[in-house]
Amino acid sequence: QVQLVESGGGLVQAGGSLRLACEVSGGTFNRYATAWFRQAPGKERDFVAFADRYRTTTYADFVKGRFTISRDNAKTTVYLQMNSLKPEDTAVYYCAADANLIVSSRRMAAQYDYWGQGTQVTVSS
């Protein structure tokens, strides 16, 4: 059973930084494409960033230049480094993984089989 466990969320002032981590267990980490999504209250779950085993990365336009996704195969963990945070980045952040993802669908939440429980990020103004 594949499990994803996020950590690292919290409260930060605008302009600050946070690093989220997502530990993947129960499967062969290198098989999985991974991504971060976020969901603010009353809104849909939005794509944030993607990384696969080939080190291909993709970012949503609203985080380009501020967020960085990375993978540590030895620790089977995906990270999201978030800098220059803004109040509009406030959301629950979710980690997702899939072993059979079609890369062209990497921005679509419905394409991922496995999800973490989410971690709250709150950015105060």
Rosetta silent file (secondary structure, phi, psi, omega in degrees, C-alpha in Angstrom):
SEQUENCE: QVQLVESGGGLVQAGGSLRLACEVSGGTFNRYATAWFRQAPGKERDFVAFADRYRTTTYADFVKGRFTISRDNAKTTVYLQMNSLKPEDTAVYYCAADANLIVSSRRMAAQYDYWGQGTQVTVSS
SCORE:     score description
SCORE:     0.000 S_00000001
   1 L     0.000  121.317  179.777    0.000    0.000    0.000 S_00000001
   2 L   -78.817  132.814  178.407    1.520    3.272   -1.113 S_00000001
   3 E  -128.571  141.841  176.498    1.398    6.033    1.481 S_00000001
   4 E  -122.759  129.024 -179.162    2.291    9.705    1.214 S_00000001
   5 E  -127.344  116.256 -179.777    2.888   11.768    4.333 S_00000001
   6 E   -91.285  155.082  173.744    3.365   15.529    4.089 S_00000001
   7 E  -154.358  167.032  173.825    5.034   17.758    6.626 S_00000001
   8 L   104.507   -4.786  178.055    6.440   21.255    6.904 S_00000001
   9 L   -70.787  172.749  178.891    3.358   23.441    6.706 S_00000001
  10 E   163.239 -166.792  179.598    2.724   26.294    9.091 S_00000001
  11 E  -104.253  130.496 -179.053    2.175   30.007    9.542 S_00000001
  12 E  -143.020  151.810  176.924    4.585   32.437    7.923 S_00000001
  13 E   -79.257  155.118  176.497    4.615   36.139    7.153 S_00000001
  14 L   -54.536  136.687 -177.056    4.431   37.416    3.597 S_00000001
  15 L    92.843  -11.341 -178.653    7.857   37.291    1.989 S_00000001
  16 L   -83.519 -174.110 -176.492    8.918   34.337    4.105 S_00000001
  17 L  -132.656  152.855  171.942    9.795   30.761    3.185 S_00000001
  18 E  -143.869  152.403  171.711    8.674   27.240    3.988 S_00000001
  19 E  -123.026  118.679  175.975    9.821   23.827    2.821 S_00000001
  20 E   -91.004  147.121  176.510    7.252   21.089    2.498 S_00000001
  21 E  -128.098  147.144  178.070    8.244   17.436    2.485 S_00000001
  22 E  -136.031  108.010  178.843    6.335   14.382    1.276 S_00000001
  23 E   -88.697  128.167 -179.477    7.655   10.964    2.224 S_00000001
  24 E  -106.105  126.383  179.557    6.519    8.165   -0.090 S_00000001
  25 E  -133.849  162.340  175.367    6.450    4.624    1.259 S_00000001
  26 L    89.593    4.164  178.861    5.090    1.248    0.241 S_00000001
  27 L  -152.254 -176.816  177.245    6.285    1.284   -3.342 S_00000001
  28 L   -89.294  106.128 -170.313    9.298    1.767   -5.552 S_00000001
  29 H   -54.337  -39.952 -174.132    9.841    5.489   -5.336 S_00000001
  30 H   -69.065  -11.340  177.101   11.667    5.764   -8.624 S_00000001
  31 H   -79.883  -17.960 -167.530    8.608    4.431  -10.465 S_00000001
  32 L   -98.097  134.920  162.180    6.442    7.360   -9.449 S_00000001
  33 E   -81.543  143.789 -174.707    5.809   10.701  -11.000 S_00000001
  34 E  -131.538  154.153 -177.995    5.121   13.177   -8.198 S_00000001
  35 E  -154.613  162.049  170.384    3.417   16.503   -7.854 S_00000001
  36 E  -116.165  137.386  173.125    2.174   19.133   -5.443 S_00000001
  37 E  -125.679  166.976  174.731   -1.317   20.576   -5.584 S_00000001
  38 E  -143.797  154.149 -179.014   -3.052   23.088   -3.346 S_00000001
  39 E  -141.402  117.745  175.426   -6.613   23.868   -2.376 S_00000001
  40 L   -90.130  158.467 -178.916   -7.872   27.055   -0.785 S_00000001
  41 L   -55.759  129.960  177.861  -11.258   27.163    0.989 S_00000001
  42 L    76.214    6.879 -177.833  -14.122   27.130   -1.483 S_00000001
  43 L  -121.482  166.761  178.412  -11.817   26.633   -4.461 S_00000001
  44 L   -76.382  164.120  176.600  -10.748   23.760   -6.668 S_00000001
  45 E   -78.265  122.469 -174.744   -7.546   21.836   -6.184 S_00000001
  46 E  -106.978  143.174  173.797   -4.881   23.527   -8.276 S_00000001
  47 E   -67.690  138.991  178.127   -1.678   22.166   -9.745 S_00000001
  48 E  -116.972  -54.184 -175.649    1.477   23.672   -8.256 S_00000001
  49 E  -159.018  155.418 -177.371    4.521   21.668   -9.386 S_00000001
  50 E  -136.724  144.986  172.275    5.575   18.345  -10.912 S_00000001
  51 E  -148.996  138.327  177.721    8.740   16.245  -10.917 S_00000001
  52 L  -119.339 -176.736 -174.705    9.424   12.796  -12.337 S_00000001
  53 L   -69.937  -15.636  177.665   12.255   10.284  -12.139 S_00000001
  54 L   -90.158    6.293 -179.249   13.893   11.854  -15.182 S_00000001
  55 L    67.485   22.058  169.756   14.133   15.129  -13.262 S_00000001
  56 L   -72.963  131.624  178.105   11.610   16.758  -15.541 S_00000001
  57 E  -127.078  150.061  177.557    9.923   19.592  -13.657 S_00000001
  58 E  -141.321  143.460 -179.286    6.889   21.733  -14.404 S_00000001
  59 E  -130.227  148.318  169.223    5.453   24.669  -12.471 S_00000001
  60 L   -67.988  148.148 -177.539    2.220   26.576  -12.412 S_00000001
  61 H   -57.318  -35.470 -174.279    2.698   30.094  -13.700 S_00000001
  62 H   -74.262   -5.175  177.344    1.770   31.620  -10.354 S_00000001
  63 H  -120.191   -2.689 -178.838    4.733   29.956   -8.580 S_00000001
  64 L   -58.556  132.572 -179.429    7.442   30.169  -11.221 S_00000001
  65 L    84.450   -9.892 -179.640   10.605   31.676   -9.822 S_00000001
  66 L  -115.072  -36.991 -177.165    9.360   31.328   -6.240 S_00000001
  67 E  -109.497  148.791  176.284    8.821   27.591   -5.665 S_00000001
  68 E  -135.570  127.587  176.242   11.172   24.698   -6.390 S_00000001
  69 E   -99.251  141.605  178.446   10.255   21.008   -6.450 S_00000001
  70 E  -149.424  161.644 -179.868   12.920   18.381   -5.852 S_00000001
  71 E  -128.933  141.319  173.286   13.217   14.666   -5.133 S_00000001
  72 E  -118.301  102.751 -176.058   15.582   12.720   -2.893 S_00000001
  73 L   -63.815  -37.671 -178.932   15.535    9.119   -4.062 S_00000001
  74 L   -63.240  -34.686 -179.688   17.525    7.869   -1.051 S_00000001
  75 L   -97.603    1.374 -176.683   14.949    9.353    1.321 S_00000001
  76 L    44.974   48.764 -174.126   11.987    8.598   -1.007 S_00000001
  77 E  -132.073  140.298  174.542   10.880   12.152   -0.367 S_00000001
  78 E  -109.252  136.325 -178.767    9.601   14.975   -2.549 S_00000001
  79 E  -116.299  153.651  169.877   10.177   18.545   -1.431 S_00000001
  80 E  -131.744  105.548  176.278    8.580   21.860   -2.254 S_00000001
  81 E   -86.117  122.502 -175.660   10.725   24.847   -1.349 S_00000001
  82 E  -117.943  116.357  179.348    8.503   27.920   -1.219 S_00000001
  83 L  -116.277  164.174  177.802   10.091   31.379   -1.170 S_00000001
  84 L    49.589   47.889 -176.126    8.658   34.891   -1.367 S_00000001
  85 L   -65.465  146.818 -179.193    5.350   33.618   -0.058 S_00000001
  86 L  -121.309  156.505  177.688    2.233   35.700   -0.573 S_00000001
  87 H   -55.394  -32.748  179.839   -1.095   35.708    1.296 S_00000001
  88 H   -72.858   -5.636  172.599   -2.723   34.181   -1.801 S_00000001
  89 H   -82.094   -5.351  178.961   -0.489   31.114   -1.371 S_00000001
  90 L   -61.566  123.471 -177.192   -2.549   30.232    1.706 S_00000001
  91 E  -177.593  171.499  165.853   -4.031   26.770    1.149 S_00000001
  92 E   -88.405  127.721 -178.678   -3.821   23.126    2.079 S_00000001
  93 E  -102.427  130.820 -177.311   -0.958   21.636    0.087 S_00000001
  94 E  -118.453  139.849  172.144   -1.221   18.042   -1.099 S_00000001
  95 E   -96.149  142.717 -179.828    1.407   15.682   -2.418 S_00000001
  96 E  -137.037  153.160  179.295    0.406   13.249   -5.177 S_00000001
  97 E  -146.897  151.326  176.555    2.056   10.307   -6.924 S_00000001
  98 E  -155.060  141.160 -178.189    1.305    7.962   -9.772 S_00000001
  99 L   -90.697  -15.141 -174.237    3.211    5.130  -11.402 S_00000001
 100 L  -126.327   28.815 -175.584    1.467    5.268  -14.773 S_00000001
 101 L   -68.054  136.362  169.773    1.016    8.964  -15.323 S_00000001
 102 L   -85.026  121.859 -169.382    0.931   10.254  -18.857 S_00000001
 103 H   -57.969  -32.361  179.557    3.231   13.263  -18.665 S_00000001
 104 H   -64.914  -16.640 -180.000    0.930   15.399  -20.781 S_00000001
 105 H  -101.616   14.421 -170.575   -1.661   15.005  -17.992 S_00000001
 106 L   -63.235  -20.577 -179.855    0.684   15.993  -15.173 S_00000001
 107 L   -87.867   -1.934 -173.696   -1.354   19.099  -14.263 S_00000001
 108 L   -99.909  116.868 -177.602   -4.574   17.136  -13.763 S_00000001
 109 H   -59.453  -35.768 -176.055   -5.350   16.048  -10.191 S_00000001
 110 H   -65.425  -14.560 -177.663   -7.629   13.239  -11.383 S_00000001
 111 H   -84.451   -6.480 -176.302   -4.663   11.498  -13.019 S_00000001
 112 L  -100.383  132.455 -177.913   -2.904   10.746   -9.732 S_00000001
 113 L   -84.192  -30.637 -170.811   -3.719    7.553   -7.825 S_00000001
 114 E  -120.965  138.468 -176.553   -2.057    8.348   -4.504 S_00000001
 115 E  -136.838  148.017  170.448   -2.466   11.370   -2.241 S_00000001
 116 L   -84.483  179.697 -176.265   -1.221   12.591    1.084 S_00000001
 117 L   -83.639  -13.809  179.318   -3.438   13.979    3.814 S_00000001
 118 L    95.815  150.941  176.265   -2.429   17.576    3.151 S_00000001
 119 E  -136.234  133.595 -175.171   -0.546   20.187    5.148 S_00000001
 120 E   -80.154  131.575  172.109   -1.833   23.682    5.888 S_00000001
 121 E  -119.626  122.941  179.248    0.171   26.686    4.742 S_00000001
 122 E  -123.384  124.610 -179.547   -0.978   30.081    5.997 S_00000001
 123 E  -114.066  118.590 -178.909    0.703   33.290    4.865 S_00000001
 124 E   -92.368  149.229 -178.231   -0.133   36.415    6.829 S_00000001
 125 L   -90.156    0.000    0.000    0.045   39.894    5.344 S_00000001
